[in-house]
Coordinates of C-alpha atoms in Angstrom, one line a residue:
M1 CA 88.0 85.0 169.6
K2 CA 86.9 83.0 167.1
P3 CA 89.1 81.2 164.3
G4 CA 91.2 83.5 162.3
G5 CA 91.6 86.1 164.5
I6 CA 88.0 87.4 164.4
I7 CA 87.2 89.4 167.4
V8 CA 83.5 89.3 168.6
E9 CA 82.1 91.4 170.9
N10 CA 80.1 90.2 174.1
K11 CA 76.3 90.7 173.4
M12 CA 76.6 90.3 177.7
F13 CA 78.3 89.5 180.9
C14 CA 76.5 87.2 183.9
Y15 CA 77.8 84.8 185.8
Q16 CA 74.7 83.7 188.6
C17 CA 74.5 80.5 188.2
Q18 CA 76.3 76.9 188.3
E19 CA 76.2 76.4 185.0
T20 CA 77.2 79.9 183.3
A21 CA 79.6 78.9 179.9
G22 CA 83.0 77.7 180.5
C23 CA 82.8 78.1 184.2
T24 CA 83.1 82.0 184.0
G25 CA 80.8 84.1 182.0
C26 CA 78.1 83.7 179.9
T27 CA 78.8 86.1 177.0
Q28 CA 76.7 85.5 173.5
S29 CA 73.9 84.6 175.0
G30 CA 73.1 82.4 177.9
V31 CA 73.4 78.8 179.0
C32 CA 69.6 79.1 181.0
G33 CA 68.4 80.1 176.7
K34 CA 68.5 84.1 178.3
K35 CA 69.1 86.8 175.1
P36 CA 70.9 89.0 175.4
D37 CA 68.7 91.5 175.3
V38 CA 66.7 89.5 178.1
A39 CA 70.2 90.5 180.5
A40 CA 70.9 93.8 179.3
M41 CA 67.0 95.1 181.1
Q42 CA 68.4 92.3 184.0
D43 CA 71.1 94.1 184.8
L44 CA 69.5 97.7 184.6
L45 CA 66.1 96.3 186.7
V46 CA 69.4 95.7 190.2
Y47 CA 70.9 99.3 188.8
V48 CA 67.6 101.0 189.0
T49 CA 66.8 98.7 192.5
K50 CA 70.3 99.8 193.9
G51 CA 69.5 103.7 193.0
I52 CA 65.7 103.3 194.3
S53 CA 68.1 101.5 197.8
A54 CA 70.3 104.1 198.0
V55 CA 67.4 107.3 198.5
A56 CA 65.5 104.8 201.0
V57 CA 68.2 104.4 203.1
Q58 CA 69.0 108.4 203.0
L59 CA 65.2 109.0 203.9
R60 CA 65.9 106.8 207.3
A61 CA 68.6 107.9 208.0
E62 CA 67.2 111.9 207.5
G63 CA 64.1 109.8 210.5
K64 CA 61.6 109.4 207.3
E65 CA 59.9 106.1 206.9
V66 CA 60.1 104.5 203.7
A67 CA 56.5 102.7 203.2
P68 CA 55.8 99.3 203.0
A69 CA 54.9 99.4 199.2
V70 CA 58.7 100.2 198.3
N71 CA 59.8 97.1 200.4
H72 CA 57.8 94.7 198.0
L73 CA 58.3 96.4 194.8
V74 CA 62.9 96.2 196.0
T75 CA 62.1 92.2 197.5
L76 CA 60.1 91.4 194.1
N77 CA 62.9 93.6 191.0
L78 CA 65.3 91.1 193.3
F79 CA 63.3 88.1 192.9
T80 CA 62.4 88.6 189.3
T81 CA 65.9 88.9 188.3
I82 CA 67.0 85.2 189.6
T83 CA 68.3 82.7 187.7
N84 CA 65.4 81.0 185.2
A85 CA 63.0 83.0 186.2
N86 CA 62.0 85.2 183.7
F87 CA 62.8 85.8 180.0
D88 CA 60.1 88.5 179.6
K89 CA 61.5 91.9 178.5
E90 CA 58.7 93.7 178.1
A91 CA 57.8 92.4 182.0
I92 CA 61.1 94.1 182.4
V93 CA 61.2 96.4 181.4
T94 CA 57.4 97.1 183.4
R95 CA 58.9 96.6 186.4
I96 CA 62.0 99.1 186.2
H97 CA 58.9 102.2 184.9
A98 CA 58.1 101.5 187.8
T99 CA 60.6 101.1 190.3
L100 CA 62.2 104.4 188.5
E101 CA 59.0 106.3 189.2
V102 CA 58.5 105.5 193.0
K103 CA 62.2 106.8 193.3
Q104 CA 61.4 110.2 191.6
E105 CA 58.9 110.0 194.9
L106 CA 60.6 108.7 196.8
L107 CA 63.6 111.1 195.4
S108 CA 61.5 114.9 196.4
Q109 CA 61.2 113.4 199.6
V110 CA 65.3 113.5 200.4
E111 CA 66.5 116.9 202.0
H112 CA 70.0 116.0 201.4
A113 CA 70.7 114.4 197.6
D114 CA 73.5 115.6 196.7
G115 CA 75.6 113.3 198.8
L116 CA 73.2 110.1 196.6
P117 CA 74.7 107.9 194.0
E118 CA 74.3 108.3 190.4
A119 CA 72.1 105.2 190.1
A120 CA 69.9 106.8 192.3
R121 CA 69.7 110.6 190.5
W122 CA 69.3 108.7 187.4
T123 CA 66.1 108.9 185.3
A124 CA 65.4 108.4 181.1
S125 CA 63.0 107.2 178.8
E126 CA 62.6 103.7 177.3
P127 CA 64.8 104.3 174.1
M128 CA 68.1 105.0 176.6
F129 CA 68.0 101.6 178.3
A130 CA 69.7 99.9 176.1
A131 CA 72.3 102.3 175.6
K132 CA 72.9 102.2 180.5
A133 CA 72.7 99.3 181.2
A134 CA 75.5 98.1 178.9
Q135 CA 77.4 100.3 182.3
V136 CA 76.0 98.9 184.7
G137 CA 76.6 95.6 184.7
V138 CA 78.7 93.3 186.8
L139 CA 81.7 93.8 184.7
S140 CA 81.2 97.3 185.6
T141 CA 83.4 96.8 189.0
G142 CA 87.2 96.9 188.3
D143 CA 88.6 95.9 191.3
E144 CA 88.1 91.8 191.3
D145 CA 88.3 90.9 194.3
I146 CA 86.0 93.6 195.4
R147 CA 83.7 92.0 192.0
S148 CA 83.0 88.7 193.3
L149 CA 82.2 90.2 197.4
K150 CA 79.6 92.9 196.1
S151 CA 78.5 89.8 193.0
L152 CA 78.8 87.3 196.6
L153 CA 76.0 89.6 198.2
L154 CA 74.4 90.9 195.4
F155 CA 73.4 86.6 194.2
G156 CA 73.3 86.0 198.1
M157 CA 70.2 88.8 198.4
K158 CA 67.9 88.0 195.7
G159 CA 68.2 84.2 196.3
M160 CA 66.8 85.5 200.1
A161 CA 64.4 87.9 198.2
A162 CA 62.5 84.8 196.8
Y163 CA 62.2 83.2 200.4
A164 CA 60.5 86.7 201.4
F165 CA 58.1 86.8 198.7
H166 CA 56.9 83.8 200.2
A167 CA 56.4 84.3 203.4
R168 CA 54.5 87.6 202.1
V169 CA 52.6 86.2 200.0
L170 CA 51.2 84.3 203.5
G171 CA 50.9 87.5 205.1
Y172 CA 54.5 87.7 207.3
E173 CA 56.9 90.3 207.1
D174 CA 60.3 91.0 209.2
P175 CA 60.7 95.0 207.7
S176 CA 64.9 94.3 208.8
V177 CA 64.9 92.2 205.6
S178 CA 63.6 94.4 203.4
S179 CA 66.1 97.1 206.0
F180 CA 68.9 94.7 204.4
F181 CA 68.4 94.6 201.2
Y182 CA 68.8 98.9 201.3
K183 CA 71.6 98.5 203.2
G184 CA 73.0 96.1 200.9
L185 CA 72.5 97.2 198.2
F186 CA 74.0 100.8 198.6
A187 CA 76.9 98.7 199.3
V188 CA 76.5 97.0 196.0
G189 CA 76.4 100.1 194.5
Y190 CA 79.2 101.6 196.4
D191 CA 82.3 102.1 194.9
G192 CA 84.1 103.3 198.1
Y193 CA 83.8 100.4 200.3
A194 CA 86.6 97.9 200.5
M195 CA 87.5 94.5 200.8
E196 CA 87.0 94.7 205.1
D197 CA 84.1 97.1 204.1
L198 CA 82.6 94.5 202.3
L199 CA 83.1 91.0 203.4
P200 CA 80.6 92.3 207.4
L201 CA 78.4 92.8 205.0
V202 CA 78.5 89.1 203.3
M203 CA 78.4 87.5 206.9
E204 CA 75.9 89.7 208.2
S205 CA 73.6 88.3 204.7
G206 CA 74.3 85.3 205.9
K207 CA 72.7 85.9 209.8
V208 CA 69.3 87.9 207.9
N209 CA 69.2 85.5 205.5
L210 CA 68.3 82.9 208.4
D211 CA 65.9 85.1 209.9
C212 CA 63.8 85.2 207.1
M213 CA 64.1 80.6 206.4
A214 CA 62.7 80.7 209.9
L215 CA 59.9 83.7 209.3
L216 CA 59.3 81.6 205.5
D217 CA 59.6 78.1 208.1
R218 CA 56.9 79.8 210.7
A219 CA 54.9 80.7 207.8
N220 CA 54.4 77.4 205.8
R221 CA 53.9 76.1 209.5
E222 CA 51.3 77.6 210.6
T223 CA 49.6 78.0 207.7
Y224 CA 49.6 74.8 206.1
G225 CA 50.5 72.5 209.4
I226 CA 52.8 70.2 210.4
P227 CA 54.5 68.8 207.4
A228 CA 54.2 65.2 207.9
P229 CA 56.7 62.1 205.8
A230 CA 54.4 61.1 203.4
Q231 CA 55.0 58.5 200.9
V232 CA 54.1 60.6 196.7
S233 CA 53.2 58.3 194.1
M234 CA 54.6 59.1 189.9
T235 CA 52.0 57.3 188.7
I236 CA 49.7 59.8 187.0
E237 CA 46.1 58.6 186.5
K238 CA 43.7 58.1 184.0
G239 CA 42.2 61.8 183.3
P240 CA 42.7 65.5 183.3
F241 CA 45.6 67.5 185.3
I242 CA 47.9 69.8 185.9
V243 CA 51.4 69.6 186.4
I244 CA 52.4 73.3 189.1
S245 CA 56.2 72.8 189.3
G246 CA 58.9 75.6 191.5
H247 CA 57.6 76.6 195.1
D248 CA 55.0 78.8 196.5
L249 CA 52.3 76.8 197.8
H250 CA 50.2 79.4 198.2
D251 CA 50.5 79.3 194.5
L252 CA 49.1 76.0 195.4
E253 CA 46.7 76.1 197.7
Q254 CA 44.7 78.5 195.9
L255 CA 44.2 76.1 192.2
L256 CA 43.6 72.8 194.5
K257 CA 41.2 75.5 196.1
Q258 CA 39.9 76.5 192.3
T259 CA 40.4 72.6 191.1
Q260 CA 38.0 71.4 193.4
G261 CA 35.1 68.7 191.8
T262 CA 36.3 69.4 188.1
G263 CA 37.2 66.1 188.1
I264 CA 40.9 66.9 187.2
N265 CA 44.0 66.0 188.9
I266 CA 47.0 67.8 190.0
Y267 CA 50.2 66.5 190.1
T268 CA 53.9 68.7 191.6
H269 CA 57.1 68.5 190.4
G270 CA 60.3 70.3 191.4
E271 CA 60.1 72.1 194.4
M272 CA 56.8 71.4 195.1
L273 CA 57.2 68.0 196.1
P274 CA 56.8 69.3 199.6
A275 CA 53.7 69.8 199.2
H276 CA 52.5 66.9 199.6
A277 CA 53.7 66.4 203.6
Y278 CA 51.6 69.7 204.3
P279 CA 48.5 68.1 205.6
N280 CA 46.3 71.5 205.4
L281 CA 47.0 71.2 201.2
R282 CA 47.6 67.1 202.0
K283 CA 44.1 66.8 202.5
Y284 CA 42.5 67.6 199.1
P285 CA 42.2 64.4 197.6
H286 CA 43.4 65.0 193.8
L287 CA 46.2 66.2 195.5
K288 CA 47.5 63.1 194.0
G289 CA 51.0 62.9 193.1
N290 CA 54.1 64.0 191.6
F291 CA 55.3 64.6 188.5
G292 CA 59.3 63.6 186.9
T293 CA 62.1 64.3 187.9
A294 CA 64.7 68.0 189.1
W295 CA 63.7 70.9 186.2
Q296 CA 66.4 70.2 184.0
N297 CA 64.5 67.3 182.6
Q298 CA 61.4 69.6 181.5
Q299 CA 62.0 69.7 177.8
K300 CA 62.2 66.4 177.7
E301 CA 59.2 65.0 180.3
F302 CA 57.0 67.7 179.0
D303 CA 57.2 66.4 175.8
H304 CA 53.6 66.5 174.2
I305 CA 52.8 66.5 177.9
P306 CA 48.2 66.1 177.1
A307 CA 47.8 68.9 180.7
P308 CA 49.2 71.6 180.9
V309 CA 52.8 73.1 183.2
L310 CA 51.6 76.1 185.4
F311 CA 55.5 77.7 186.2
T312 CA 55.2 79.4 190.0
T313 CA 59.1 80.7 190.4
N314 CA 62.2 80.1 188.6
C315 CA 63.3 76.4 187.1
L316 CA 61.7 77.2 184.1
M317 CA 63.5 76.3 180.5
P318 CA 62.8 78.1 177.3
V319 CA 60.1 76.3 176.4
K320 CA 59.7 74.0 173.4
P321 CA 56.8 74.0 170.9
S322 CA 56.0 70.5 171.6
Y323 CA 54.2 71.9 174.1
G324 CA 54.7 75.7 174.5
D325 CA 51.0 76.0 174.0
R326 CA 49.9 74.3 177.7
V327 CA 52.9 75.8 179.8
F328 CA 51.0 78.5 182.4
T329 CA 52.9 81.2 184.0
T330 CA 52.2 83.7 187.2
S331 CA 54.2 85.4 190.3
V332 CA 57.6 86.5 188.6
V333 CA 57.7 84.0 186.2
A334 CA 56.9 85.5 182.7
Y335 CA 58.2 83.6 179.3
P336 CA 57.5 85.3 175.3
G337 CA 54.4 84.0 173.8
M338 CA 53.0 82.0 177.0
V339 CA 49.7 82.7 179.2
H340 CA 51.0 84.8 182.7
I341 CA 48.2 84.9 185.6
G342 CA 47.7 88.0 187.2
D343 CA 47.9 88.2 191.4
G344 CA 44.1 87.5 190.9
K345 CA 45.4 84.3 191.1
D346 CA 42.6 83.3 188.3
F347 CA 44.2 79.9 186.8
S348 CA 40.3 79.6 185.0
P349 CA 42.5 79.7 182.3
V350 CA 44.7 76.7 183.2
I351 CA 41.5 74.8 184.5
K352 CA 40.3 74.8 180.5
K353 CA 43.5 73.8 178.7
A354 CA 42.9 70.3 181.6
L355 CA 39.9 70.3 180.0
E356 CA 40.7 69.8 176.1
L357 CA 43.5 67.9 177.2
G358 CA 42.4 65.8 178.1
G359 CA 45.1 64.2 180.2
Y360 CA 46.2 60.5 179.4
D361 CA 44.0 57.3 178.2
R362 CA 45.8 54.8 181.3
D363 CA 47.7 55.6 184.2
V364 CA 51.3 56.1 183.0
A365 CA 53.5 54.7 185.3
M366 CA 56.4 57.2 185.9
T367 CA 60.4 56.7 187.5
G368 CA 63.1 58.6 189.3
I369 CA 66.4 58.8 188.2
N370 CA 67.4 55.5 189.5
G371 CA 64.1 53.9 188.1
G372 CA 62.1 54.0 191.2
T373 CA 58.2 54.8 191.4
T374 CA 57.1 55.9 194.6
L375 CA 59.0 58.8 196.8
T376 CA 59.2 60.3 200.2
T377 CA 59.0 63.8 201.8
G378 CA 58.8 65.7 204.9
F379 CA 61.2 64.8 207.3
G380 CA 61.1 68.6 208.9
H381 CA 62.6 69.6 211.9
E382 CA 59.9 68.2 213.7
A383 CA 59.5 65.0 212.0
I384 CA 63.0 63.8 212.8
L385 CA 63.5 65.9 216.4
A386 CA 59.9 63.7 217.4
S387 CA 62.7 60.7 216.8
A388 CA 65.7 62.1 218.2
G389 CA 66.4 59.8 221.0
A390 CA 66.4 57.4 219.0
V391 CA 69.5 59.3 216.9
I392 CA 71.0 59.5 219.5
E393 CA 71.0 55.9 221.2
G394 CA 71.6 55.4 217.8
V395 CA 74.7 57.6 217.5
K396 CA 76.0 56.3 221.4
N397 CA 76.0 52.7 220.6
G398 CA 77.2 53.1 217.4
D399 CA 74.7 52.2 214.9
I400 CA 74.4 55.4 213.4
S401 CA 78.1 55.9 211.4
R402 CA 77.1 59.6 210.2
F403 CA 75.0 61.3 209.4
F404 CA 74.9 63.5 205.5
L405 CA 73.5 66.6 203.7
V406 CA 73.4 65.6 200.5
G407 CA 71.7 68.7 199.1
G408 CA 71.1 72.0 197.6
C409 CA 70.3 72.0 193.1
D410 CA 70.4 70.0 190.4
G411 CA 71.0 70.4 186.8
A412 CA 72.2 69.5 183.3
R413 CA 76.2 69.8 183.4
P414 CA 77.2 66.9 183.2
G415 CA 78.5 65.5 186.6
R416 CA 75.8 65.9 189.1
N417 CA 75.9 62.3 189.0
Y418 CA 78.0 62.9 191.8
Y419 CA 76.0 63.0 194.0
T420 CA 74.7 59.8 193.9
E421 CA 77.4 58.3 193.4
F422 CA 77.8 59.4 196.9
V423 CA 74.3 58.1 198.3
K424 CA 75.0 54.8 196.9
Q425 CA 78.6 54.5 198.3
A426 CA 78.2 56.1 201.8
P427 CA 78.9 53.5 205.0
A428 CA 75.2 52.1 205.5
D429 CA 75.2 52.3 208.9
S430 CA 75.1 55.9 207.4
I431 CA 72.0 58.9 207.7
I432 CA 71.5 60.7 204.1
L433 CA 69.4 64.6 204.8
T434 CA 68.6 66.3 202.3
L435 CA 66.4 68.9 200.6
A436 CA 65.5 71.3 197.4
C437 CA 65.9 69.9 194.1
G438 CA 69.4 68.2 193.9
K439 CA 67.6 64.9 195.5
Y440 CA 66.1 64.0 192.4
R441 CA 69.7 62.3 191.7
F442 CA 68.6 59.7 194.5
N443 CA 65.6 59.9 196.2
D444 CA 63.9 57.1 194.4
L445 CA 67.1 54.8 195.7
D446 CA 65.2 52.5 197.9
L447 CA 68.3 52.9 200.9
G448 CA 66.3 51.2 203.6
T449 CA 66.9 51.8 208.0
V450 CA 69.7 51.9 209.9
A451 CA 68.7 52.5 213.9
G452 CA 65.0 52.1 212.9
L453 CA 65.0 54.9 210.5
P454 CA 64.7 55.2 207.2
R455 CA 68.2 55.7 205.5
L456 CA 67.0 58.7 203.5
L457 CA 65.5 61.6 204.9
D458 CA 64.1 64.5 202.7
M459 CA 63.8 67.6 204.7
G460 CA 61.3 69.5 201.8
Q461 CA 62.5 72.9 200.3
C462 CA 65.4 74.3 200.2
N463 CA 64.4 77.4 202.6
D464 CA 64.0 74.1 204.9
A465 CA 67.7 74.0 205.0
Y466 CA 67.2 75.8 208.9
G467 CA 65.0 72.8 209.8
A468 CA 68.6 71.1 209.2
V469 CA 70.6 73.8 210.8
K470 CA 68.0 73.3 213.8
V471 CA 68.3 69.1 213.7
A472 CA 71.6 70.5 213.7
A473 CA 72.0 72.5 216.3
A474 CA 69.6 70.6 218.8
L475 CA 72.0 67.2 218.3
A476 CA 75.1 68.9 218.9
E477 CA 73.8 69.9 222.2
A478 CA 71.9 66.9 222.8
F479 CA 75.8 65.9 223.0
G480 CA 77.0 68.7 224.3
C481 CA 78.9 69.2 221.4
S482 CA 79.9 72.7 218.7
V483 CA 78.1 71.3 215.5
N484 CA 81.4 71.3 213.7
D485 CA 82.2 68.5 216.2
L486 CA 79.1 66.7 214.7
P487 CA 79.7 63.0 213.5
L488 CA 77.6 65.1 210.3
T489 CA 79.3 66.5 207.1
L490 CA 77.6 68.9 204.6
V491 CA 77.7 67.7 200.5
L492 CA 75.7 70.6 198.9
S493 CA 75.2 71.3 194.5
W494 CA 74.7 74.3 194.2
Y495 CA 73.2 76.4 190.8
E496 CA 71.7 79.2 191.2
Q497 CA 71.4 81.9 193.7
K498 CA 68.8 80.5 196.1
A499 CA 71.5 77.7 197.0
V500 CA 73.8 81.0 197.3
C501 CA 72.4 82.6 200.3
I502 CA 71.9 79.4 201.9
L503 CA 75.9 78.4 201.9
L504 CA 75.8 82.0 203.4
S505 CA 74.4 81.5 206.8
L506 CA 75.9 78.4 207.1
L507 CA 79.0 80.7 207.2
H508 CA 77.4 82.9 209.0
L509 CA 77.1 79.8 212.0
G510 CA 80.5 79.0 211.5
I511 CA 79.4 75.9 209.7
K512 CA 83.1 74.5 208.4
N513 CA 84.3 71.3 206.2
I514 CA 81.4 71.8 203.9
Y515 CA 81.9 70.0 200.6
L516 CA 80.5 72.4 197.1
G517 CA 80.6 71.6 194.3
P518 CA 79.4 70.8 190.6
T519 CA 82.4 73.7 190.6
L520 CA 82.4 76.0 193.0
P521 CA 81.1 79.7 191.4
A522 CA 83.0 81.4 188.4
F523 CA 81.9 85.2 191.1
V524 CA 84.4 84.0 193.6
S525 CA 87.9 84.6 192.5
R526 CA 90.8 83.6 193.8
G527 CA 91.3 85.8 196.7
V528 CA 87.3 85.3 198.0
L529 CA 87.9 81.6 198.0
N530 CA 91.5 82.0 199.6
Y531 CA 89.4 83.5 202.1
L532 CA 86.9 81.1 202.7
V533 CA 88.8 78.2 202.9
E534 CA 91.5 79.6 205.0
Q535 CA 88.4 80.4 207.1
F536 CA 85.8 78.1 206.1
D537 CA 87.9 74.7 204.8
I538 CA 85.6 74.8 202.0
H539 CA 86.7 71.6 199.4
P540 CA 86.2 71.6 196.3
V541 CA 83.9 68.1 195.8
S542 CA 86.4 65.7 193.5
T543 CA 85.3 61.8 193.1
P544 CA 82.0 60.6 195.4
E545 CA 85.5 56.8 196.7
E546 CA 87.8 60.3 197.3
D547 CA 85.7 62.7 199.6
I548 CA 84.4 59.6 201.5
R549 CA 87.3 58.9 202.3
K550 CA 88.6 61.7 203.5
I551 CA 86.0 62.2 205.6
L552 CA 85.8 59.9 206.9
G553 CA 89.8 59.8 207.8
Q554 CA 90.7 56.8 206.2
Q555 CA 93.3 58.9 204.2

């Protein structure tokens, strides 16, 4: 309600990211930049994807196969609706049409359609899309706790879909992941489930996501080699260059191949930084370094950049005119007015733009948030476990007091300096493991060494949380204890849905005493939060000083 008593009707409702308005939900326009009409079409895309999933569940119950192309469609639909990925209404509408068309084909194969939900039977022409979208958003589920659990399940599946997509691009698939998408989406769309029905599904999604991350871990390593520690420069060399952002290593590889011999240098951005650790990518001499910091700084860092930027996955912000002519998108990423590179991955428009802009006329030294000019990455589970003997000995003789996994998403909202200060204030004899883009808050700090090891170990992208799990399990086995008994504390930052599915995987493993921030998810109701606190001792972050004292048992 506005001052003066004027009631303002909600134009949308979205609360899937950490920065949602007022920590309750975006109602007029997305904090991310998503417009109400785009939000509506994303809601409708989720709805029709629930429908096709219900049809797939019924077909399987009748003993019939569902074609792999349908699995791919569902995965792509979920990935398309992830935060900061697709801002193009027409691109989403195209996906809705495609899904309705495939669903009708599947419906013709169903023998017993009487019990199918309305989403499975609904079809309409485009003029009816907006009206239907207004009826099927997240608030269409009335009970707060049920809505919370369905949101937790849905958002976790969106994150998992991103990992499944990246693995499939490299030729790796797990049918059990697609099966769970059908099962989970059916549950999200079904009105008859109570909390006791949904809670096991939420926990199951954590298990399936762990399997999905393991698949992607294998896909990346078998395709690009075992990651090894690499020091990455933040200096941009003179001459034409391209910045590539996102998570998709396959897109980076294609760009590197297509720019060989052109005189164009390639720089990673955001979550692409860990690519420098893979030997089959590092072998390209024109993969030079890393441009800038985390995703939320792009509007400032890309201002009048003399080079094109290619977005391969989410973390795109609304594009400013000062660099709008040099942004290119591919895969699920789309933004109105930007050039989109299709599935053929012909990056010649990007290359042409790089040569046209010419780059800087001198070397330009960029810095991290804390002023550092180099970054180190590549401490995958293989590299850390290769030093397991030194780690175990360091713990036993007291040289290493504790491990902190400080990782997750970065973001723009004030309060994320908590993670910088936490790392700075962590005991000097502790080791900091990190992953995902949250590391940009502190990955340019020189923290020194402990027990002959760097104190800061960057394990890679968000999906490399699987590697952190492997390291924790190996240490627990070496010490003959559970992971919860290790001198290890997880301090996680979240922003979007990949962080949600990782959290669910950690809960599936029974890991307790996780510190989560900078705020708790708006979609977690009081009832669900109480359950998570009771079962897993999840703590909202407070201040670095207070949390460190609590973790170390000093209060």
